[in-house]
């Protein structure tokens, strides 16, 4: 018996079972009579608890900090300790999923671009339909605003298809200064090399086996898989495209981003366009090791 509530119930049980006085029962249990007679004046916070449970049911992979940001948007201001207490009392803790093993070693930091459209990162994510067929998703993220620019789902995504999607994306967003990706066959194809020459966009390939050099898109892929792909059973390609479009809209305009101070990527993009930062300050993109050499060099914008 540790908590006062448990000891109070023990005192009541002893008195009812043996007919003892309150003083004698408190002496046996080891609790003060003042503690037994105390009645909490703390408010029940039923409405806040109910709203917190509703948000946690909709956002099953959100912790108490991100749920607190959503409550603040609705005008419910709570201190960190009270929010954490209600979160624990309602048993809303996110169950940690066991992931794959990750490589250990030194991780060189990558500087954040100074404005939108300075650097885009792209990568592929794969998933399966309920009948076992596989499909792939092309994800493109702006490294400065963390905005998801596009999510293209299809059963096959070739280099030519990627080039067409990038052309359509540039028509909407403008031309980026640099693209960052891994060394996948689709992204090293002749179609992509031809696209780089025609569009005059610099393309940086990270070192093989070093996904942390493309950390922004890797982090986004983790959120996409944890909050969308692992939460949905896809029945068809049209179903997958509809779910991804809704999640992309939610990610950009509703979901608070902790690295942006609780703002959404869309808010960050609007703020960056109205208040542009320094235009062409050199920024470290990645640390690339030359094949056959022991030294490392930095690639700069």
PDB file of C-alpha atoms in Angstrom:
ATOM      1  CA  UNK A   1       0.000   0.000   0.000  1.00  0.00           C
ATOM      2  CA  UNK A   2       1.722   3.127  -1.263  1.00  0.00           C
ATOM      3  CA  UNK A   3      -0.749   5.793  -2.289  1.00  0.00           C
ATOM      4  CA  UNK A   4      -3.054   7.577   0.205  1.00  0.00           C
ATOM      5  CA  UNK A   5      -6.147   6.434  -1.694  1.00  0.00           C
ATOM      6  CA  UNK A   6      -5.212   2.776  -1.262  1.00  0.00           C
ATOM      7  CA  UNK A   7      -4.557   3.280   2.452  1.00  0.00           C
ATOM      8  CA  UNK A   8      -7.897   5.033   2.907  1.00  0.00           C
ATOM      9  CA  UNK A   9      -9.654   2.047   1.373  1.00  0.00           C
ATOM     10  CA  UNK A  10      -7.652  -0.253   3.660  1.00  0.00           C
ATOM     11  CA  UNK A  11      -8.761   1.714   6.735  1.00  0.00           C
ATOM     12  CA  UNK A  12     -12.388   1.501   5.648  1.00  0.00           C
ATOM     13  CA  UNK A  13     -12.054  -2.256   5.049  1.00  0.00           C
ATOM     14  CA  UNK A  14     -10.456  -2.874   8.487  1.00  0.00           C
ATOM     15  CA  UNK A  15     -13.115  -0.864  10.281  1.00  0.00           C
ATOM     16  CA  UNK A  16     -15.934  -2.652   8.484  1.00  0.00           C
ATOM     17  CA  UNK A  17     -14.419  -6.129   8.955  1.00  0.00           C
ATOM     18  CA  UNK A  18     -13.380  -5.908  12.615  1.00  0.00           C
ATOM     19  CA  UNK A  19     -15.517  -3.050  13.917  1.00  0.00           C
ATOM     20  CA  UNK A  20     -12.521  -1.003  15.042  1.00  0.00           C
ATOM     21  CA  UNK A  21     -12.414   2.712  15.692  1.00  0.00           C
ATOM     22  CA  UNK A  22     -10.913   5.084  13.176  1.00  0.00           C
ATOM     23  CA  UNK A  23      -7.937   5.789  15.467  1.00  0.00           C
ATOM     24  CA  UNK A  24      -7.163   2.066  15.900  1.00  0.00           C
ATOM     25  CA  UNK A  25      -7.566   1.291  12.175  1.00  0.00           C
ATOM     26  CA  UNK A  26      -5.257   4.175  11.205  1.00  0.00           C
ATOM     27  CA  UNK A  27      -2.643   2.935  13.659  1.00  0.00           C
ATOM     28  CA  UNK A  28      -2.761  -0.574  12.151  1.00  0.00           C
ATOM     29  CA  UNK A  29      -2.579   0.597   8.540  1.00  0.00           C
ATOM     30  CA  UNK A  30       0.015   3.275   9.283  1.00  0.00           C
ATOM     31  CA  UNK A  31      -1.737   6.388   8.062  1.00  0.00           C
ATOM     32  CA  UNK A  32      -2.610   9.707   9.687  1.00  0.00           C
ATOM     33  CA  UNK A  33      -6.248  10.395  10.564  1.00  0.00           C
ATOM     34  CA  UNK A  34      -5.888  13.775   8.863  1.00  0.00           C
ATOM     35  CA  UNK A  35      -5.002  12.021   5.602  1.00  0.00           C
ATOM     36  CA  UNK A  36      -7.965   9.653   5.979  1.00  0.00           C
ATOM     37  CA  UNK A  37     -10.409  12.520   6.500  1.00  0.00           C
ATOM     38  CA  UNK A  38      -8.961  14.677   3.716  1.00  0.00           C
ATOM     39  CA  UNK A  39     -11.257  15.275   0.761  1.00  0.00           C
ATOM     40  CA  UNK A  40      -9.645  16.506  -2.434  1.00  0.00           C
ATOM     41  CA  UNK A  41     -10.762  19.888  -3.748  1.00  0.00           C
ATOM     42  CA  UNK A  42      -9.045  19.369  -7.109  1.00  0.00           C
ATOM     43  CA  UNK A  43     -11.452  19.867 -10.051  1.00  0.00           C
ATOM     44  CA  UNK A  44     -12.432  16.784 -11.983  1.00  0.00           C
ATOM     45  CA  UNK A  45     -11.506  18.320 -15.385  1.00  0.00           C
ATOM     46  CA  UNK A  46     -14.017  16.027 -17.055  1.00  0.00           C
ATOM     47  CA  UNK A  47     -14.337  18.131 -20.202  1.00  0.00           C
ATOM     48  CA  UNK A  48     -10.562  18.380 -20.637  1.00  0.00           C
ATOM     49  CA  UNK A  49     -10.136  14.653 -20.056  1.00  0.00           C
ATOM     50  CA  UNK A  50     -12.839  13.889 -22.588  1.00  0.00           C
ATOM     51  CA  UNK A  51     -11.257  16.148 -25.220  1.00  0.00           C
ATOM     52  CA  UNK A  52      -7.819  14.693 -24.511  1.00  0.00           C
ATOM     53  CA  UNK A  53      -9.175  11.174 -25.014  1.00  0.00           C
ATOM     54  CA  UNK A  54     -10.851  12.202 -28.281  1.00  0.00           C
ATOM     55  CA  UNK A  55      -7.638  13.723 -29.634  1.00  0.00           C
ATOM     56  CA  UNK A  56      -5.601  10.697 -28.558  1.00  0.00           C
ATOM     57  CA  UNK A  57      -8.093   8.394 -30.299  1.00  0.00           C
ATOM     58  CA  UNK A  58      -7.745  10.348 -33.546  1.00  0.00           C
ATOM     59  CA  UNK A  59      -3.967  10.797 -33.208  1.00  0.00           C
ATOM     60  CA  UNK A  60      -2.940   7.421 -31.874  1.00  0.00           C
ATOM     61  CA  UNK A  61       0.791   8.037 -32.369  1.00  0.00           C
ATOM     62  CA  UNK A  62       0.888  11.489 -30.694  1.00  0.00           C
ATOM     63  CA  UNK A  63       2.493  11.956 -27.285  1.00  0.00           C
ATOM     64  CA  UNK A  64       1.370  14.351 -24.563  1.00  0.00           C
ATOM     65  CA  UNK A  65       3.448  17.287 -25.898  1.00  0.00           C
ATOM     66  CA  UNK A  66       1.871  17.223 -29.349  1.00  0.00           C
ATOM     67  CA  UNK A  67      -1.594  16.645 -27.863  1.00  0.00           C
ATOM     68  CA  UNK A  68      -0.968  19.666 -25.641  1.00  0.00           C
ATOM     69  CA  UNK A  69      -0.267  21.784 -28.717  1.00  0.00           C
ATOM     70  CA  UNK A  70      -3.574  20.696 -30.222  1.00  0.00           C
ATOM     71  CA  UNK A  71      -5.370  21.613 -26.983  1.00  0.00           C
ATOM     72  CA  UNK A  72      -3.704  25.049 -26.996  1.00  0.00           C
ATOM     73  CA  UNK A  73      -5.091  25.661 -30.479  1.00  0.00           C
ATOM     74  CA  UNK A  74      -8.563  25.126 -29.038  1.00  0.00           C
ATOM     75  CA  UNK A  75      -7.890  27.561 -26.199  1.00  0.00           C
ATOM     76  CA  UNK A  76      -7.273  24.938 -23.490  1.00  0.00           C
ATOM     77  CA  UNK A  77      -4.106  26.041 -21.697  1.00  0.00           C
ATOM     78  CA  UNK A  78      -2.524  23.501 -19.337  1.00  0.00           C
ATOM     79  CA  UNK A  79       0.780  23.455 -17.531  1.00  0.00           C
ATOM     80  CA  UNK A  80       3.192  20.694 -18.489  1.00  0.00           C
ATOM     81  CA  UNK A  81       2.801  18.893 -15.151  1.00  0.00           C
ATOM     82  CA  UNK A  82      -0.995  18.924 -15.238  1.00  0.00           C
ATOM     83  CA  UNK A  83      -1.070  17.823 -18.873  1.00  0.00           C
ATOM     84  CA  UNK A  84       1.303  14.951 -18.107  1.00  0.00           C
ATOM     85  CA  UNK A  85      -0.743  13.954 -15.040  1.00  0.00           C
ATOM     86  CA  UNK A  86      -4.010  13.814 -16.966  1.00  0.00           C
ATOM     87  CA  UNK A  87      -2.259  12.018 -19.828  1.00  0.00           C
ATOM     88  CA  UNK A  88      -0.983   9.329 -17.450  1.00  0.00           C
ATOM     89  CA  UNK A  89      -4.202   9.022 -15.469  1.00  0.00           C
ATOM     90  CA  UNK A  90      -6.126   8.421 -18.711  1.00  0.00           C
ATOM     91  CA  UNK A  91      -3.518   5.797 -19.723  1.00  0.00           C
ATOM     92  CA  UNK A  92      -2.902   7.384 -23.128  1.00  0.00           C
ATOM     93  CA  UNK A  93       0.802   6.596 -23.380  1.00  0.00           C
ATOM     94  CA  UNK A  94       1.898   5.667 -26.902  1.00  0.00           C
ATOM     95  CA  UNK A  95       3.018   2.085 -27.148  1.00  0.00           C
ATOM     96  CA  UNK A  96       6.494   1.990 -28.605  1.00  0.00           C
ATOM     97  CA  UNK A  97       6.824  -0.148 -31.698  1.00  0.00           C
ATOM     98  CA  UNK A  98       9.879  -2.341 -32.068  1.00  0.00           C
ATOM     99  CA  UNK A  99      11.743  -1.164 -35.151  1.00  0.00           C
ATOM    100  CA  UNK A 100      14.582  -2.504 -37.162  1.00  0.00           C
ATOM    101  CA  UNK A 101      18.157  -2.251 -35.900  1.00  0.00           C
ATOM    102  CA  UNK A 102      19.862   1.003 -36.726  1.00  0.00           C
ATOM    103  CA  UNK A 103      23.507   1.521 -37.556  1.00  0.00           C
ATOM    104  CA  UNK A 104      25.725   3.004 -34.858  1.00  0.00           C
ATOM    105  CA  UNK A 105      28.474   5.498 -35.506  1.00  0.00           C
ATOM    106  CA  UNK A 106      29.212   9.194 -36.006  1.00  0.00           C
ATOM    107  CA  UNK A 107      26.403  11.257 -37.505  1.00  0.00           C
ATOM    108  CA  UNK A 108      27.580  14.538 -39.019  1.00  0.00           C
ATOM    109  CA  UNK A 109      24.920  17.293 -38.659  1.00  0.00           C
ATOM    110  CA  UNK A 110      23.334  18.735 -41.802  1.00  0.00           C
ATOM    111  CA  UNK A 111      22.714  22.471 -41.810  1.00  0.00           C
ATOM    112  CA  UNK A 112      19.162  23.695 -42.373  1.00  0.00           C
ATOM    113  CA  UNK A 113      18.611  25.669 -45.618  1.00  0.00           C
ATOM    114  CA  UNK A 114      17.962  29.365 -45.181  1.00  0.00           C
ATOM    115  CA  UNK A 115      14.739  29.505 -47.204  1.00  0.00           C
ATOM    116  CA  UNK A 116      12.123  27.503 -49.117  1.00  0.00           C
ATOM    117  CA  UNK A 117      12.999  25.876 -52.453  1.00  0.00           C
ATOM    118  CA  UNK A 118      16.694  25.863 -51.633  1.00  0.00           C
ATOM    119  CA  UNK A 119      16.854  22.107 -51.143  1.00  0.00           C
ATOM    120  CA  UNK A 120      14.349  19.317 -51.710  1.00  0.00           C
ATOM    121  CA  UNK A 121      14.799  15.774 -50.478  1.00  0.00           C
ATOM    122  CA  UNK A 122      13.114  12.779 -52.050  1.00  0.00           C
ATOM    123  CA  UNK A 123      12.909   9.058 -51.385  1.00  0.00           C
ATOM    124  CA  UNK A 124      10.714   6.012 -51.944  1.00  0.00           C
ATOM    125  CA  UNK A 125       8.514   4.217 -49.399  1.00  0.00           C
ATOM    126  CA  UNK A 126       6.942   0.835 -50.089  1.00  0.00           C
ATOM    127  CA  UNK A 127       3.804  -0.798 -48.703  1.00  0.00           C
ATOM    128  CA  UNK A 128       1.303  -3.522 -49.680  1.00  0.00           C
ATOM    129  CA  UNK A 129      -2.393  -3.865 -50.364  1.00  0.00           C
ATOM    130  CA  UNK A 130      -4.588  -6.271 -48.410  1.00  0.00           C
ATOM    131  CA  UNK A 131      -4.241  -8.865 -51.205  1.00  0.00           C
ATOM    132  CA  UNK A 132      -0.432  -8.844 -50.924  1.00  0.00           C
ATOM    133  CA  UNK A 133       0.415  -6.739 -53.979  1.00  0.00           C
ATOM    134  CA  UNK A 134       3.140  -4.165 -53.419  1.00  0.00           C
ATOM    135  CA  UNK A 135       3.088  -0.483 -54.297  1.00  0.00           C
ATOM    136  CA  UNK A 136       5.550   2.372 -53.906  1.00  0.00           C
ATOM    137  CA  UNK A 137       5.282   6.005 -52.814  1.00  0.00           C
ATOM    138  CA  UNK A 138       7.504   8.845 -54.022  1.00  0.00           C
ATOM    139  CA  UNK A 139       7.848  11.455 -51.265  1.00  0.00           C
ATOM    140  CA  UNK A 140       9.342  14.935 -51.775  1.00  0.00           C
ATOM    141  CA  UNK A 141       9.983  17.275 -48.820  1.00  0.00           C
ATOM    142  CA  UNK A 142      11.247  20.859 -48.604  1.00  0.00           C
ATOM    143  CA  UNK A 143      14.107  20.713 -46.067  1.00  0.00           C
ATOM    144  CA  UNK A 144      13.547  24.271 -44.816  1.00  0.00           C
ATOM    145  CA  UNK A 145       9.793  24.358 -44.242  1.00  0.00           C
ATOM    146  CA  UNK A 146       9.450  20.552 -43.674  1.00  0.00           C
ATOM    147  CA  UNK A 147       6.500  20.755 -46.076  1.00  0.00           C
ATOM    148  CA  UNK A 148       5.468  17.579 -47.878  1.00  0.00           C
ATOM    149  CA  UNK A 149       5.402  18.715 -51.491  1.00  0.00           C
ATOM    150  CA  UNK A 150       4.010  15.541 -53.047  1.00  0.00           C
ATOM    151  CA  UNK A 151       3.159  11.902 -52.371  1.00  0.00           C
ATOM    152  CA  UNK A 152       2.916   9.857 -55.565  1.00  0.00           C
ATOM    153  CA  UNK A 153       1.652   6.283 -55.177  1.00  0.00           C
ATOM    154  CA  UNK A 154       1.807   3.675 -57.933  1.00  0.00           C
ATOM    155  CA  UNK A 155       2.726   0.051 -58.500  1.00  0.00           C
ATOM    156  CA  UNK A 156       5.763   1.139 -60.547  1.00  0.00           C
ATOM    157  CA  UNK A 157       7.724   4.393 -60.432  1.00  0.00           C
ATOM    158  CA  UNK A 158      10.461   4.604 -63.070  1.00  0.00           C
ATOM    159  CA  UNK A 159      13.024   7.363 -63.545  1.00  0.00           C
ATOM    160  CA  UNK A 160      10.965   8.856 -66.387  1.00  0.00           C
ATOM    161  CA  UNK A 161       7.875   8.936 -64.140  1.00  0.00           C
ATOM    162  CA  UNK A 162       9.872  10.644 -61.394  1.00  0.00           C
ATOM    163  CA  UNK A 163      11.054  13.278 -63.883  1.00  0.00           C
ATOM    164  CA  UNK A 164       7.469  13.962 -64.990  1.00  0.00           C
ATOM    165  CA  UNK A 165       6.297  14.313 -61.386  1.00  0.00           C
ATOM    166  CA  UNK A 166       9.168  16.720 -60.626  1.00  0.00           C
ATOM    167  CA  UNK A 167       8.240  18.829 -63.662  1.00  0.00           C
ATOM    168  CA  UNK A 168       4.645  19.056 -62.427  1.00  0.00           C
ATOM    169  CA  UNK A 169       5.861  19.893 -58.935  1.00  0.00           C
ATOM    170  CA  UNK A 170       8.158  22.663 -60.177  1.00  0.00           C
ATOM    171  CA  UNK A 171       5.267  24.171 -62.143  1.00  0.00           C
ATOM    172  CA  UNK A 172       3.398  24.567 -58.826  1.00  0.00           C
ATOM    173  CA  UNK A 173       6.218  25.316 -56.354  1.00  0.00           C
ATOM    174  CA  UNK A 174       9.002  26.835 -58.438  1.00  0.00           C
ATOM    175  CA  UNK A 175      12.483  25.540 -59.229  1.00  0.00           C
ATOM    176  CA  UNK A 176      14.644  24.281 -56.320  1.00  0.00           C
ATOM    177  CA  UNK A 177      18.358  24.973 -56.084  1.00  0.00           C
ATOM    178  CA  UNK A 178      19.285  21.400 -55.186  1.00  0.00           C
ATOM    179  CA  UNK A 179      17.807  17.912 -54.917  1.00  0.00           C
ATOM    180  CA  UNK A 180      19.122  15.347 -52.422  1.00  0.00           C
ATOM    181  CA  UNK A 181      18.513  11.613 -52.752  1.00  0.00           C
ATOM    182  CA  UNK A 182      20.098   8.200 -52.325  1.00  0.00           C
ATOM    183  CA  UNK A 183      21.630   6.113 -55.109  1.00  0.00           C
ATOM    184  CA  UNK A 184      18.536   4.136 -56.149  1.00  0.00           C
ATOM    185  CA  UNK A 185      18.361   2.911 -59.713  1.00  0.00           C
ATOM    186  CA  UNK A 186      15.388   5.149 -60.533  1.00  0.00           C
ATOM    187  CA  UNK A 187      17.236   8.227 -59.276  1.00  0.00           C
ATOM    188  CA  UNK A 188      20.504   7.480 -61.093  1.00  0.00           C
ATOM    189  CA  UNK A 189      18.881   6.641 -64.425  1.00  0.00           C
ATOM    190  CA  UNK A 190      19.497   8.456 -67.712  1.00  0.00           C
ATOM    191  CA  UNK A 191      16.028  10.014 -67.432  1.00  0.00           C
ATOM    192  CA  UNK A 192      16.972  11.789 -64.189  1.00  0.00           C
ATOM    193  CA  UNK A 193      20.390  12.847 -65.502  1.00  0.00           C
ATOM    194  CA  UNK A 194      18.714  14.292 -68.597  1.00  0.00           C
ATOM    195  CA  UNK A 195      16.145  16.053 -66.405  1.00  0.00           C
ATOM    196  CA  UNK A 196      18.921  17.673 -64.338  1.00  0.00           C
ATOM    197  CA  UNK A 197      20.587  19.045 -67.477  1.00  0.00           C
ATOM    198  CA  UNK A 198      17.346  20.392 -68.914  1.00  0.00           C
ATOM    199  CA  UNK A 199      16.020  21.893 -65.672  1.00  0.00           C
ATOM    200  CA  UNK A 200      19.456  23.145 -64.459  1.00  0.00           C
ATOM    201  CA  UNK A 201      18.867  21.748 -60.974  1.00  0.00           C
ATOM    202  CA  UNK A 202      21.861  20.430 -59.073  1.00  0.00           C
ATOM    203  CA  UNK A 203      21.384  16.860 -57.813  1.00  0.00           C
ATOM    204  CA  UNK A 204      23.352  15.609 -54.824  1.00  0.00           C
ATOM    205  CA  UNK A 205      23.644  11.876 -54.140  1.00  0.00           C
ATOM    206  CA  UNK A 206      24.447  10.851 -50.590  1.00  0.00           C
ATOM    207  CA  UNK A 207      27.197   8.336 -49.894  1.00  0.00           C
ATOM    208  CA  UNK A 208      26.062   4.703 -50.276  1.00  0.00           C
ATOM    209  CA  UNK A 209      24.841   3.215 -47.017  1.00  0.00           C
ATOM    210  CA  UNK A 210      24.589   6.623 -45.300  1.00  0.00           C
ATOM    211  CA  UNK A 211      20.849   7.431 -45.026  1.00  0.00           C
ATOM    212  CA  UNK A 212      21.532   9.941 -42.226  1.00  0.00           C
ATOM    213  CA  UNK A 213      23.009  12.269 -44.854  1.00  0.00           C
ATOM    214  CA  UNK A 214      19.414  12.574 -46.092  1.00  0.00           C
ATOM    215  CA  UNK A 215      17.989  12.921 -42.610  1.00  0.00           C
ATOM    216  CA  UNK A 216      15.017  15.179 -43.389  1.00  0.00           C
ATOM    217  CA  UNK A 217      13.317  12.751 -45.764  1.00  0.00           C
ATOM    218  CA  UNK A 218      14.224   9.770 -43.559  1.00  0.00           C
ATOM    219  CA  UNK A 219      12.520  11.455 -40.606  1.00  0.00           C
ATOM    220  CA  UNK A 220       9.485  12.223 -42.768  1.00  0.00           C
ATOM    221  CA  UNK A 221       9.340   8.601 -43.959  1.00  0.00           C
ATOM    222  CA  UNK A 222       9.240   7.466 -40.348  1.00  0.00           C
ATOM    223  CA  UNK A 223       6.286   9.745 -39.566  1.00  0.00           C
ATOM    224  CA  UNK A 224       4.506   8.665 -42.762  1.00  0.00           C
ATOM    225  CA  UNK A 225       4.866   4.981 -41.961  1.00  0.00           C
ATOM    226  CA  UNK A 226       4.085   5.320 -38.249  1.00  0.00           C
ATOM    227  CA  UNK A 227       1.062   7.630 -38.505  1.00  0.00           C
ATOM    228  CA  UNK A 228      -0.433   6.607 -41.856  1.00  0.00           C
ATOM    229  CA  UNK A 229       0.834   3.428 -43.495  1.00  0.00           C
ATOM    230  CA  UNK A 230       0.889   1.295 -40.348  1.00  0.00           C
ATOM    231  CA  UNK A 231      -2.554   2.605 -39.358  1.00  0.00           C
ATOM    232  CA  UNK A 232      -4.348   1.830 -42.635  1.00  0.00           C
ATOM    233  CA  UNK A 233      -5.244  -1.287 -44.607  1.00  0.00           C
ATOM    234  CA  UNK A 234      -5.120  -0.317 -48.275  1.00  0.00           C
ATOM    235  CA  UNK A 235      -7.536  -2.142 -50.556  1.00  0.00           C
ATOM    236  CA  UNK A 236      -6.656  -0.548 -53.899  1.00  0.00           C
ATOM    237  CA  UNK A 237      -4.426   2.041 -55.520  1.00  0.00           C
ATOM    238  CA  UNK A 238      -7.232   4.616 -55.569  1.00  0.00           C
ATOM    239  CA  UNK A 239      -7.818   4.033 -51.869  1.00  0.00           C
ATOM    240  CA  UNK A 240      -4.104   4.506 -51.132  1.00  0.00           C
ATOM    241  CA  UNK A 241      -3.976   7.738 -53.149  1.00  0.00           C
ATOM    242  CA  UNK A 242      -7.031   9.151 -51.355  1.00  0.00           C
ATOM    243  CA  UNK A 243      -5.626   8.307 -47.900  1.00  0.00           C
ATOM    244  CA  UNK A 244      -2.203   9.738 -48.747  1.00  0.00           C
ATOM    245  CA  UNK A 245      -3.738  12.949 -50.105  1.00  0.00           C
ATOM    246  CA  UNK A 246      -5.759  13.421 -46.906  1.00  0.00           C
ATOM    247  CA  UNK A 247      -2.742  12.676 -44.708  1.00  0.00           C
ATOM    248  CA  UNK A 248      -0.548  15.083 -46.725  1.00  0.00           C
ATOM    249  CA  UNK A 249      -3.123  17.853 -46.258  1.00  0.00           C
ATOM    250  CA  UNK A 250      -3.286  17.116 -42.536  1.00  0.00           C
ATOM    251  CA  UNK A 251       0.511  16.947 -42.230  1.00  0.00           C
ATOM    252  CA  UNK A 252       1.039  20.311 -43.921  1.00  0.00           C
ATOM    253  CA  UNK A 253      -1.845  22.319 -42.425  1.00  0.00           C
ATOM    254  CA  UNK A 254      -2.943  20.724 -39.119  1.00  0.00           C
ATOM    255  CA  UNK A 255      -0.250  18.523 -37.592  1.00  0.00           C
ATOM    256  CA  UNK A 256       2.086  20.549 -35.297  1.00  0.00           C
ATOM    257  CA  UNK A 257       5.783  20.085 -36.045  1.00  0.00           C
ATOM    258  CA  UNK A 258       7.971  20.142 -32.934  1.00  0.00           C
ATOM    259  CA  UNK A 259      11.119  21.230 -34.801  1.00  0.00           C
ATOM    260  CA  UNK A 260       9.182  24.293 -36.018  1.00  0.00           C
ATOM    261  CA  UNK A 261       8.131  25.320 -32.517  1.00  0.00           C
ATOM    262  CA  UNK A 262       4.680  23.760 -32.810  1.00  0.00           C
ATOM    263  CA  UNK A 263       3.860  25.460 -36.112  1.00  0.00           C
ATOM    264  CA  UNK A 264       2.693  23.581 -39.180  1.00  0.00           C
ATOM    265  CA  UNK A 265       4.830  23.308 -42.343  1.00  0.00           C
ATOM    266  CA  UNK A 266       2.292  25.446 -44.226  1.00  0.00           C
ATOM    267  CA  UNK A 267       2.602  28.197 -41.606  1.00  0.00           C
ATOM    268  CA  UNK A 268       6.391  27.979 -41.825  1.00  0.00           C
ATOM    269  CA  UNK A 269       6.250  28.215 -45.632  1.00  0.00           C
ATOM    270  CA  UNK A 270       3.994  31.280 -45.501  1.00  0.00           C
ATOM    271  CA  UNK A 271       6.223  32.912 -42.901  1.00  0.00           C
ATOM    272  CA  UNK A 272       9.373  32.220 -44.952  1.00  0.00           C
ATOM    273  CA  UNK A 273       7.872  33.698 -48.109  1.00  0.00           C
ATOM    274  CA  UNK A 274       6.798  36.900 -46.371  1.00  0.00           C
ATOM    275  CA  UNK A 275      10.077  37.235 -44.435  1.00  0.00           C
ATOM    276  CA  UNK A 276      12.817  35.674 -46.586  1.00  0.00           C
ATOM    277  CA  UNK A 277      16.113  34.932 -44.926  1.00  0.00           C
ATOM    278  CA  UNK A 278      19.636  35.347 -46.314  1.00  0.00           C
ATOM    279  CA  UNK A 279      19.606  34.357 -49.951  1.00  0.00           C
ATOM    280  CA  UNK A 280      22.783  32.467 -50.801  1.00  0.00           C
ATOM    281  CA  UNK A 281      24.677  31.817 -47.578  1.00  0.00           C
ATOM    282  CA  UNK A 282      26.878  28.720 -47.861  1.00  0.00           C
ATOM    283  CA  UNK A 283      25.251  25.761 -46.134  1.00  0.00           C
ATOM    284  CA  UNK A 284      26.694  22.317 -45.535  1.00  0.00           C
ATOM    285  CA  UNK A 285      24.664  19.690 -47.383  1.00  0.00           C
ATOM    286  CA  UNK A 286      26.367  16.430 -46.488  1.00  0.00           C
ATOM    287  CA  UNK A 287      29.703  14.888 -45.684  1.00  0.00           C
ATOM    288  CA  UNK A 288      30.678  12.712 -48.651  1.00  0.00           C
ATOM    289  CA  UNK A 289      33.508  10.198 -48.573  1.00  0.00           C
ATOM    290  CA  UNK A 290      35.496   9.759 -51.796  1.00  0.00           C
ATOM    291  CA  UNK A 291      35.780   6.168 -52.897  1.00  0.00           C
ATOM    292  CA  UNK A 292      39.265   4.757 -52.407  1.00  0.00           C
ATOM    293  CA  UNK A 293      40.418   7.564 -50.094  1.00  0.00           C
ATOM    294  CA  UNK A 294      40.523   7.886 -46.329  1.00  0.00           C
ATOM    295  CA  UNK A 295      39.813  11.621 -46.066  1.00  0.00           C
ATOM    296  CA  UNK A 296      36.424  13.302 -46.215  1.00  0.00           C
ATOM    297  CA  UNK A 297      35.351  16.511 -47.866  1.00  0.00           C
ATOM    298  CA  UNK A 298      32.300  18.718 -47.414  1.00  0.00           C
ATOM    299  CA  UNK A 299      29.983  19.660 -50.256  1.00  0.00           C
ATOM    300  CA  UNK A 300      28.660  23.200 -50.091  1.00  0.00           C
ATOM    301  CA  UNK A 301      25.994  25.198 -51.848  1.00  0.00           C
TER     302      UNK A 301
END
